[in-house]
Amino acid sequence: MAITLKQAMKIGGLKKCSIVAGADGMGKMLKYVTIMEVPDIVRWLKGEELMLTSLYPIKDDDNAMKQLVKELHEKGTSALGIKPHRFIDEIPQVILDEAERYGFPIIEIPEEVSYLDILSPVMNVIFDDKAIIQEDLEHAYNLLDEIRLNKWGIDKFAEALHHLLKYEIKIDSFVPYLEVPDAVMELEPISTEQIRELEMIQRPVRMHRYNHTLGKEQACMIAPVIMDGKLLGSITSIGVEKGFVEVDLAILDRATTTFSLEIMRKKVAYELEQQYKSDFFRELLFTQIQHEETLLEKGKTYGFDLERNYIFISLQYSQSGKGIHFIADILNQLELISSRLDHDIIVGAMENGVHLLYPSANKTKDRIYHDMEAIYRELNKQMQDDLYIGVGRAASDISSIRDGYDQAKQAVILGRTLYDAKHIIYYEELGFYRLLAEIKNVTEINKFYEESIGNLIEYDKHHDLELVHSLTTYFHNNESISKTAEKLFIHINTMKYRLQRIKVLTNLDVKKSEDKLILQIGLKIHNFIRNDYRFR
């Protein structure tokens, strides 16, 4: 059965819509209603459809908009319904002009009218099958509600959706507290770009995902679960080339609600566990331990076992503009990443930072380096080089773990400035600076610093010879005067003069091994005191 577009304009949400161009085409016949959220949907159309869109895929391309109207007209599409307000302020003039040219109706959809307000009522009239559709929906809703109320789990949920929609289903979780079953079909993960689009549109969208099982790309309908603007999970119906009917969309909408409630239920339990885990971190690191056995027993809840030889890892990032929600996001991501690397990694948050206890027992250095790189690479996608990771030494007792905490903090504080572009800093790689960090008597460090290169620092404040920089470059070039002069873009005699000036000011000669060592240590202290918090 088919109806005219003029008849359709009196049904459901279309009653609130208006024809803004191509009114000559109001007599066109209408058999289907479909939704466009990808630019290449035209090739799937059969003709006599009302197509609904926000224009999101082509909102910045006038030529694509003009071509869309032409192709829809040639395909025999009945009309194009456009919902502005979210991605465009108003329907572009280029569309209105092209529609008038072909007598192709353009319908403006008000902000308060949803696609389902149009799709369901119109398709019900077209099929004249309203009672059957309603009965099917009630059956589907009852089944989904039964799953939710009886907490049958995600496995049963996916099975029920497959039964109701007649498509293979893939459930994706983007949070650490919800494990999902493996799907029958192995799909390529949803890309970062697709995630951004789903977070923008916030409703079911037709997208392509590569199916590794079949060895080809397939059209899918992806329904996102969005909370606070973040994608927490999604339901993918696989292989929807023939398109969804309105019953499928209604079922998927109800399923998304059920999935959201399950995520929220898991989220509450997860956040409570994270709070207890952070308390355990604080007790492990800072509290005076009365009964070590009690602490170890508490740690078993989180998989804590001293035989795993933990490496303490600290993550550092600028605090500017980053509140509790940012830390929660990082914590969630880190839990997901860690679960893929090693289920025994323990993640916790305290002191406005995020930390890990990484089990190193039976792992090679290459494996540890690989895992640190993987953590940095995944987290840095959203932090844009604002992330630094400090790595302490392996520890097999609580006292050593506490030392590892200090080591990781020291590594990230010193290393991020000492080693320029390095973002993963291992305490063991700090070399001599590691010894300086262990010296408690900072007065002696300052005294040695003043006695070695203090006069050079003062001299450089009032003169242009840059003696400290020249001396540093001289040692970096293995005490080659010619190479140092070349690096500094000065004459070799100028460099000789600077070395002589250094000897006069410090009473230390770079040609004498003992004096040279004092100068080198003095330069390292110079770098150190600029970065160690005890000198601030």
Coordinates of C-alpha atoms in Angstrom, one line a residue:
M1 CA 0.0 0.0 0.0
A2 CA 1.1 3.6 -0.7
I3 CA -0.1 7.0 0.2
T4 CA 0.5 10.5 -1.2
L5 CA 2.9 12.9 0.4
K6 CA -0.1 15.2 0.9
Q7 CA -1.8 12.5 2.9
A8 CA 1.3 11.8 4.9
M9 CA 1.6 15.4 6.0
K10 CA -1.6 14.9 8.1
I11 CA -0.1 11.9 10.0
G12 CA 1.9 11.9 13.3
G13 CA 4.8 14.2 13.6
L14 CA 4.5 15.4 10.0
K15 CA 1.4 17.4 11.1
K16 CA 3.9 19.8 12.8
C17 CA 6.2 20.0 9.8
S18 CA 6.0 22.4 6.8
I19 CA 6.8 22.2 3.1
V20 CA 9.4 24.9 2.4
A21 CA 10.2 24.0 -1.3
G22 CA 9.0 21.8 -4.1
A23 CA 5.4 22.0 -3.2
D24 CA 4.5 20.9 -6.8
G25 CA 5.5 17.4 -5.8
M26 CA 2.9 16.9 -3.0
G27 CA 1.1 14.4 -5.1
K28 CA 4.0 11.9 -5.2
M29 CA 3.4 8.4 -3.8
L30 CA 5.1 7.3 -0.6
K31 CA 5.9 3.7 0.3
Y32 CA 8.8 4.0 2.8
V33 CA 10.4 6.2 5.4
T34 CA 14.1 6.0 5.9
I35 CA 16.9 8.0 7.7
M36 CA 20.1 9.4 6.2
E37 CA 23.2 9.8 8.3
V38 CA 25.8 8.8 5.7
P39 CA 26.4 10.5 2.4
D40 CA 26.2 7.4 0.2
I41 CA 22.8 6.2 1.2
V42 CA 21.3 7.2 -2.2
R43 CA 22.5 4.0 -3.8
W44 CA 20.4 1.9 -1.4
L45 CA 17.2 3.7 -2.1
K46 CA 14.4 2.0 -4.1
G47 CA 12.2 5.1 -4.9
E48 CA 9.0 6.5 -3.3
E49 CA 10.7 7.1 0.1
L50 CA 10.5 10.0 2.5
M51 CA 14.1 10.4 3.6
L52 CA 14.8 12.1 7.0
T53 CA 18.2 13.8 7.7
S54 CA 20.0 16.4 9.8
L55 CA 22.4 17.0 6.9
Y56 CA 25.3 16.2 9.4
P57 CA 27.5 14.2 6.9
I58 CA 27.4 17.0 4.3
K59 CA 26.6 20.1 6.4
D60 CA 29.7 22.0 5.1
D61 CA 29.6 21.0 1.5
D62 CA 27.2 23.0 -0.8
N63 CA 28.1 20.9 -3.8
A64 CA 27.2 17.7 -2.0
M65 CA 23.9 19.2 -0.9
K66 CA 23.0 20.3 -4.5
Q67 CA 24.0 16.8 -5.8
L68 CA 21.9 15.1 -3.1
V69 CA 18.7 16.8 -4.3
K70 CA 19.5 15.9 -7.9
E71 CA 20.2 12.3 -7.1
L72 CA 17.1 11.9 -4.9
H73 CA 14.9 13.3 -7.7
E74 CA 16.5 11.0 -10.3
K75 CA 16.1 8.0 -7.9
G76 CA 12.4 8.7 -7.5
T77 CA 12.5 9.6 -3.9
S78 CA 9.2 11.3 -2.8
A79 CA 10.6 14.0 -0.4
L80 CA 13.4 15.0 1.8
G81 CA 12.7 15.9 5.5
I82 CA 15.4 18.1 7.1
K83 CA 15.8 18.7 10.8
P84 CA 17.9 21.9 11.4
H85 CA 18.8 23.4 14.8
R86 CA 21.4 20.7 15.9
F87 CA 24.0 20.9 13.2
I88 CA 22.7 23.7 10.9
D89 CA 20.8 26.8 11.9
E90 CA 18.4 26.7 8.9
I91 CA 17.9 24.7 5.7
P92 CA 20.6 25.9 3.2
Q93 CA 19.4 28.0 0.2
V94 CA 21.2 25.8 -2.3
I95 CA 18.9 22.9 -1.3
L96 CA 15.7 25.1 -1.6
D97 CA 16.8 26.4 -5.0
E98 CA 17.6 23.0 -6.4
A99 CA 14.4 21.5 -5.0
E100 CA 12.3 24.2 -6.7
R101 CA 14.0 23.4 -9.9
Y102 CA 12.9 19.8 -9.9
G103 CA 9.6 20.2 -8.0
F104 CA 11.1 18.0 -5.3
P105 CA 9.4 18.5 -1.9
I106 CA 11.6 19.7 1.1
I107 CA 10.0 19.3 4.5
E108 CA 11.3 21.3 7.5
I109 CA 11.1 19.3 10.8
P110 CA 10.7 21.3 14.0
E111 CA 13.2 20.7 16.8
E112 CA 10.7 19.0 19.1
V113 CA 9.7 16.4 16.5
S114 CA 11.8 13.2 16.6
Y115 CA 12.3 10.9 13.6
L116 CA 10.3 8.2 15.3
D117 CA 7.4 10.7 15.7
I118 CA 7.3 10.6 11.8
L119 CA 8.6 7.2 10.9
S120 CA 6.3 5.0 13.1
P121 CA 2.9 6.6 12.4
V122 CA 3.5 7.0 8.7
M123 CA 4.7 3.4 8.2
N124 CA 1.8 2.1 10.2
V125 CA -0.7 3.8 7.9
I126 CA 1.2 2.7 4.8
F127 CA 1.1 -1.0 5.9
D128 CA -2.3 -0.7 7.4
D129 CA -1.0 -3.1 10.0
K130 CA -1.0 -1.1 13.1
A131 CA -2.5 -3.8 15.4
I132 CA 0.1 -6.4 14.4
I133 CA 3.0 -3.9 14.8
Q134 CA 1.8 -2.9 18.2
E135 CA 1.5 -6.5 19.3
D136 CA 5.0 -7.2 18.0
L137 CA 6.4 -4.2 19.9
E138 CA 4.7 -5.2 23.1
H139 CA 6.1 -8.7 22.9
A140 CA 9.6 -7.2 22.3
Y141 CA 9.3 -4.7 25.1
N142 CA 8.1 -7.4 27.5
L143 CA 11.0 -9.6 26.6
L144 CA 13.6 -6.8 27.1
D145 CA 12.0 -5.8 30.4
E146 CA 12.1 -9.4 31.6
I147 CA 15.8 -9.5 30.9
R148 CA 16.4 -6.2 32.8
L149 CA 14.3 -7.1 35.8
N150 CA 15.7 -10.6 36.2
K151 CA 19.3 -9.4 35.5
W152 CA 20.0 -12.2 33.0
G153 CA 23.1 -10.5 31.8
I154 CA 24.5 -9.2 28.5
D155 CA 24.7 -12.7 26.9
K156 CA 20.9 -13.2 27.1
F157 CA 20.3 -9.6 26.1
A158 CA 22.3 -10.0 22.9
E159 CA 20.5 -13.3 22.2
A160 CA 17.1 -11.7 22.6
L161 CA 18.0 -8.8 20.3
H162 CA 19.2 -11.3 17.6
H163 CA 15.8 -13.1 17.9
L164 CA 13.8 -9.9 17.7
L165 CA 15.7 -8.0 15.0
K166 CA 16.8 -11.0 12.9
Y167 CA 20.3 -9.5 12.6
E168 CA 23.6 -10.6 14.1
I169 CA 24.3 -8.4 17.2
K170 CA 27.6 -7.0 18.5
I171 CA 27.6 -5.4 21.9
D172 CA 30.5 -3.0 22.5
S173 CA 31.6 -1.7 26.0
F174 CA 33.8 1.4 26.3
V175 CA 33.9 1.2 30.1
P176 CA 36.0 -1.2 32.3
Y177 CA 33.1 -2.2 34.5
L178 CA 31.0 -4.0 31.9
E179 CA 32.3 -7.1 30.1
V180 CA 30.5 -8.1 26.9
P181 CA 30.3 -11.4 25.2
D182 CA 32.2 -12.2 22.0
A183 CA 30.0 -11.8 19.0
V184 CA 29.4 -14.5 16.3
M185 CA 30.9 -12.0 13.8
E186 CA 34.3 -10.4 14.5
L187 CA 34.0 -6.7 13.6
E188 CA 36.7 -4.0 13.3
P189 CA 36.5 -1.8 16.5
I190 CA 34.6 1.4 16.2
S191 CA 37.0 4.1 15.1
T192 CA 37.8 7.3 17.0
E193 CA 36.1 9.3 14.3
Q194 CA 33.0 7.1 14.5
I195 CA 32.9 7.5 18.3
R196 CA 33.0 11.3 17.9
E197 CA 30.1 11.1 15.4
L198 CA 28.0 8.9 17.7
E199 CA 28.7 11.3 20.6
M200 CA 27.5 14.2 18.4
I201 CA 24.4 12.6 17.0
Q202 CA 23.3 10.6 20.1
R203 CA 20.9 8.2 18.3
P204 CA 21.1 5.1 16.0
V205 CA 23.2 5.8 13.0
R206 CA 24.0 3.7 9.9
M207 CA 27.8 3.1 9.6
H208 CA 30.1 0.7 8.0
R209 CA 32.3 -1.7 10.0
Y210 CA 34.7 -4.3 8.5
N211 CA 33.6 -7.8 9.2
H212 CA 36.7 -10.0 9.7
T213 CA 34.6 -13.2 9.8
L214 CA 33.2 -12.6 6.3
G215 CA 36.2 -10.6 5.0
K216 CA 34.2 -7.6 3.8
E217 CA 32.8 -4.3 4.9
Q218 CA 29.2 -4.2 6.0
A219 CA 26.5 -1.6 6.6
C220 CA 25.5 -1.6 10.3
M221 CA 23.0 0.2 12.4
I222 CA 24.8 1.4 15.6
A223 CA 22.8 2.6 18.6
P224 CA 25.0 4.5 21.1
V225 CA 24.6 4.7 24.9
I226 CA 25.7 8.2 25.8
M227 CA 26.1 9.7 29.3
D228 CA 27.5 13.1 30.0
G229 CA 28.4 13.4 26.4
K230 CA 30.6 10.3 26.5
L231 CA 30.1 7.0 24.6
L232 CA 29.9 4.2 27.2
G233 CA 28.6 1.4 25.0
S234 CA 26.8 0.6 21.7
I235 CA 24.6 -2.0 20.1
T236 CA 25.5 -2.9 16.5
S237 CA 23.0 -4.7 14.1
I238 CA 25.2 -6.2 11.5
G239 CA 24.4 -6.3 7.7
V240 CA 21.5 -3.9 7.5
E241 CA 21.9 -3.2 3.7
K242 CA 18.2 -3.7 3.2
G243 CA 17.4 -1.1 5.8
F244 CA 15.6 -1.1 9.2
V245 CA 11.8 -0.9 9.4
E246 CA 10.1 1.2 12.0
V247 CA 9.6 -1.8 14.3
D248 CA 13.3 -2.5 14.3
L249 CA 14.1 1.1 15.3
A250 CA 11.6 1.1 18.1
I251 CA 13.0 -2.2 19.4
L252 CA 16.5 -0.9 19.2
D253 CA 15.5 2.3 21.0
R254 CA 14.0 0.2 23.9
A255 CA 17.1 -2.1 23.9
T256 CA 19.4 0.9 24.2
T257 CA 17.4 2.1 27.3
T258 CA 17.7 -1.4 28.8
F259 CA 21.5 -1.4 28.0
S260 CA 21.9 2.0 29.6
L261 CA 20.2 0.9 32.8
E262 CA 22.6 -2.1 33.0
I263 CA 25.6 0.2 32.5
M264 CA 24.3 2.5 35.2
R265 CA 23.9 -0.4 37.6
K266 CA 27.4 -1.6 37.0
K267 CA 28.7 1.9 37.2
V268 CA 27.4 2.4 40.8
A269 CA 29.2 -0.8 42.0
Y270 CA 32.4 0.1 40.1
E271 CA 32.6 3.6 41.5
L272 CA 32.2 2.2 45.0
E273 CA 34.9 -0.3 44.4
Q274 CA 37.2 2.4 43.0
Q275 CA 36.7 4.4 46.2
Y276 CA 37.7 1.4 48.3
K277 CA 40.6 0.7 46.0
S278 CA 41.9 4.3 46.4
D279 CA 41.6 3.9 50.2
F280 CA 43.7 0.8 49.9
F281 CA 46.3 2.7 47.9
R282 CA 46.5 5.4 50.6
E283 CA 46.8 2.9 53.4
L284 CA 49.5 0.9 51.5
L285 CA 51.6 4.0 50.9
F286 CA 51.0 6.5 53.7
T287 CA 49.4 4.9 56.8
Q288 CA 51.5 3.5 59.7
I289 CA 50.9 -0.2 59.4
Q290 CA 50.0 -1.9 62.6
H291 CA 49.1 -5.3 61.2
E292 CA 50.7 -6.1 57.8
E293 CA 48.6 -9.3 57.5
T294 CA 45.4 -7.4 57.7
L295 CA 46.5 -5.0 54.9
L296 CA 47.6 -7.9 52.7
E297 CA 44.3 -9.6 53.3
K298 CA 42.4 -6.5 52.3
G299 CA 44.6 -6.2 49.2
K300 CA 43.6 -9.7 48.0
T301 CA 40.2 -8.2 47.2
Y302 CA 41.9 -6.3 44.3
G303 CA 44.3 -9.1 43.4
F304 CA 47.2 -7.6 45.4
D305 CA 50.0 -10.2 45.9
L306 CA 53.6 -9.2 46.9
E307 CA 55.0 -12.2 45.0
R308 CA 54.1 -10.4 41.8
N309 CA 56.9 -7.8 42.3
Y310 CA 55.1 -4.6 41.7
I311 CA 56.5 -1.6 39.8
F312 CA 54.8 1.6 40.9
I313 CA 53.8 3.9 38.1
S314 CA 52.6 7.5 38.3
L315 CA 50.8 9.4 35.6
Q316 CA 51.3 13.2 35.5
Y317 CA 49.5 15.8 33.5
S318 CA 48.8 19.5 33.8
Q319 CA 45.9 20.2 36.3
S320 CA 44.7 23.3 34.4
G321 CA 41.0 22.9 33.5
K322 CA 41.0 19.2 34.5
G323 CA 38.6 18.3 37.3
I324 CA 37.2 15.1 38.9
H325 CA 35.4 14.1 35.6
F326 CA 38.7 14.2 33.7
I327 CA 40.4 12.0 36.3
A328 CA 37.4 9.6 36.2
D329 CA 37.7 9.3 32.4
I330 CA 41.4 8.6 32.6
L331 CA 40.8 6.0 35.3
N332 CA 38.2 4.3 33.2
Q333 CA 40.5 4.3 30.1
L334 CA 43.4 3.0 32.1
E335 CA 41.3 0.1 33.5
L336 CA 40.4 -0.9 30.0
I337 CA 43.9 -0.7 28.7
S338 CA 45.3 -2.5 31.7
S339 CA 42.8 -5.3 31.3
R340 CA 44.1 -6.0 27.8
L341 CA 47.7 -6.0 28.9
D342 CA 47.5 -7.8 32.2
H343 CA 44.4 -8.5 34.4
D344 CA 46.6 -8.3 37.5
I345 CA 47.5 -4.6 37.1
I346 CA 45.9 -2.6 39.9
V347 CA 44.8 1.0 39.1
G348 CA 44.0 3.6 41.7
A349 CA 43.4 7.4 42.0
M350 CA 44.7 9.6 44.9
E351 CA 46.2 13.1 45.3
N352 CA 44.5 14.3 42.1
G353 CA 46.5 11.7 40.2
V354 CA 46.3 8.2 38.7
H355 CA 48.7 5.4 39.6
L356 CA 49.3 1.8 38.8
L357 CA 50.8 -1.2 40.6
Y358 CA 52.2 -3.1 37.6
P359 CA 53.2 -6.8 38.3
S360 CA 56.7 -7.4 36.9
A361 CA 57.4 -11.0 38.0
N362 CA 58.3 -13.3 35.1
K363 CA 58.3 -10.4 32.6
T364 CA 61.2 -9.4 30.4
K365 CA 62.4 -5.8 30.2
D366 CA 61.1 -5.7 26.6
R367 CA 57.7 -6.7 27.7
I368 CA 57.6 -4.0 30.4
Y369 CA 58.8 -1.4 28.0
H370 CA 56.1 -2.6 25.5
D371 CA 53.3 -2.3 28.0
M372 CA 54.4 1.2 29.1
E373 CA 54.4 2.3 25.5
A374 CA 51.0 0.9 25.0
I375 CA 49.6 2.7 28.0
Y376 CA 51.1 6.0 26.9
R377 CA 50.0 5.6 23.3
E378 CA 46.4 4.9 24.1
L379 CA 46.0 7.6 26.8
N380 CA 47.8 10.2 24.8
K381 CA 45.2 10.1 22.0
Q382 CA 43.1 12.4 24.1
M383 CA 45.8 14.1 26.2
Q384 CA 47.8 15.4 23.2
D385 CA 51.4 15.2 24.6
D386 CA 50.3 16.4 28.1
L387 CA 51.0 13.1 29.6
Y388 CA 54.1 11.9 31.5
I389 CA 54.6 8.5 33.0
G390 CA 57.1 7.9 35.9
V391 CA 58.2 4.3 36.5
G392 CA 59.8 3.2 39.8
R393 CA 61.8 0.0 40.6
A394 CA 60.3 -3.5 41.0
A395 CA 59.4 -4.1 44.7
S396 CA 58.6 -7.3 46.6
D397 CA 57.6 -5.8 50.0
I398 CA 55.5 -2.9 51.2
S399 CA 58.5 -0.8 52.2
S400 CA 59.9 -1.1 48.7
I401 CA 56.5 -0.3 47.1
R402 CA 56.5 2.9 49.2
D403 CA 60.0 3.7 47.9
G404 CA 58.7 2.9 44.4
Y405 CA 56.0 5.5 44.8
D406 CA 58.6 8.2 45.6
Q407 CA 60.8 6.9 42.7
A408 CA 58.0 7.2 40.2
K409 CA 57.1 10.7 41.3
Q410 CA 60.8 11.8 41.2
A411 CA 61.2 10.2 37.8
V412 CA 58.3 12.1 36.3
I413 CA 59.2 15.4 38.0
L414 CA 62.9 15.4 37.0
G415 CA 62.7 13.4 33.8
R416 CA 60.2 15.5 32.0
T417 CA 62.6 18.5 32.0
L418 CA 65.9 16.7 32.0
Y419 CA 65.2 14.6 28.9
D420 CA 63.2 17.0 26.7
A421 CA 60.8 15.0 24.6
K422 CA 60.7 11.8 26.7
H423 CA 57.2 11.0 28.1
I424 CA 58.0 7.7 29.8
I425 CA 60.7 8.1 32.4
Y426 CA 62.3 5.2 34.3
Y427 CA 63.8 6.0 37.7
E428 CA 66.7 3.7 36.9
E429 CA 67.6 5.9 33.9
L430 CA 68.0 9.0 36.0
G431 CA 71.6 8.0 36.5
F432 CA 73.5 10.5 38.8
Y433 CA 70.4 12.5 39.4
R434 CA 69.0 9.4 41.2
L435 CA 71.7 9.8 43.8
L436 CA 71.0 13.5 44.3
A437 CA 67.3 12.7 44.8
E438 CA 68.2 10.3 47.7
I439 CA 70.3 12.9 49.6
K440 CA 68.2 14.2 52.4
N441 CA 70.6 17.1 53.4
V442 CA 69.8 19.6 50.7
T443 CA 72.0 22.2 52.5
E444 CA 75.1 20.2 51.6
I445 CA 73.9 20.0 48.0
N446 CA 73.5 23.7 47.8
K447 CA 76.9 24.3 49.4
F448 CA 78.6 22.0 46.9
Y449 CA 76.7 23.8 44.1
E450 CA 77.8 27.2 45.2
E451 CA 81.5 26.1 45.6
S452 CA 81.6 24.4 42.2
I453 CA 79.7 26.6 39.7
G454 CA 78.0 29.2 41.8
N455 CA 80.4 31.9 40.5
L456 CA 79.6 31.0 36.9
I457 CA 75.9 31.3 37.5
E458 CA 76.4 34.8 39.0
Y459 CA 78.8 35.8 36.2
D460 CA 76.3 34.8 33.5
K461 CA 73.6 37.0 35.0
H462 CA 75.6 40.1 34.2
H463 CA 77.6 39.1 31.1
D464 CA 77.0 37.5 27.6
L465 CA 79.6 34.8 27.6
E466 CA 77.1 32.0 28.6
L467 CA 79.8 30.2 30.5
V468 CA 77.5 27.5 32.0
H469 CA 76.0 26.7 28.6
S470 CA 79.5 26.6 27.1
L471 CA 80.8 24.3 29.8
T472 CA 77.8 22.0 29.4
T473 CA 78.3 21.8 25.6
Y474 CA 82.0 21.2 26.1
F475 CA 81.4 18.1 28.2
H476 CA 78.6 16.9 25.9
N477 CA 81.1 16.9 23.0
N478 CA 83.7 14.8 24.9
E479 CA 85.8 17.9 25.7
S480 CA 86.6 18.6 22.1
I481 CA 87.2 22.4 21.8
S482 CA 86.7 22.4 18.0
K483 CA 83.4 20.5 18.1
T484 CA 82.1 22.7 21.0
A485 CA 83.0 25.9 19.1
E486 CA 81.2 24.5 16.1
K487 CA 78.1 23.7 18.1
L488 CA 78.1 27.2 19.7
F489 CA 78.8 28.9 16.4
I490 CA 81.8 30.7 17.8
H491 CA 85.5 30.8 16.9
I492 CA 87.8 28.2 18.5
N493 CA 89.8 30.9 20.2
T494 CA 86.6 32.3 21.8
M495 CA 86.0 28.9 23.3
K496 CA 89.5 28.7 24.6
Y497 CA 89.0 32.1 26.2
R498 CA 85.8 30.9 27.9
L499 CA 87.5 27.9 29.4
Q500 CA 90.2 30.1 30.7
R501 CA 87.6 32.5 32.2
I502 CA 85.8 29.4 33.8
K503 CA 89.2 28.5 35.4
V504 CA 89.6 32.0 36.8
L505 CA 86.1 32.2 38.3
T506 CA 85.9 28.7 39.8
N507 CA 89.6 28.0 40.5
L508 CA 88.9 24.6 38.7
D509 CA 90.8 23.4 35.7
V510 CA 88.9 21.2 33.1
K511 CA 92.3 19.5 32.3
K512 CA 92.6 18.1 35.8
S513 CA 90.5 15.0 36.4
E514 CA 89.5 15.9 40.0
D515 CA 88.5 19.5 39.0
K516 CA 86.6 18.2 36.0
L517 CA 84.6 15.9 38.1
I518 CA 83.6 18.7 40.5
L519 CA 82.5 20.9 37.6
Q520 CA 80.4 18.0 36.1
I521 CA 78.7 17.3 39.4
G522 CA 78.1 21.0 39.8
L523 CA 76.4 21.2 36.4
K524 CA 74.2 18.2 37.2
I525 CA 73.2 19.8 40.5
H526 CA 72.3 22.9 38.5
N527 CA 69.9 20.9 36.4
F528 CA 68.6 19.0 39.5
I529 CA 67.7 21.9 41.7
R530 CA 65.6 23.5 39.0
N531 CA 63.3 20.4 39.1
D532 CA 63.4 19.0 42.6
Y533 CA 60.5 20.3 44.7
R534 CA 62.8 20.6 47.8
F535 CA 64.6 23.6 46.2
R536 CA 61.4 25.5 45.3

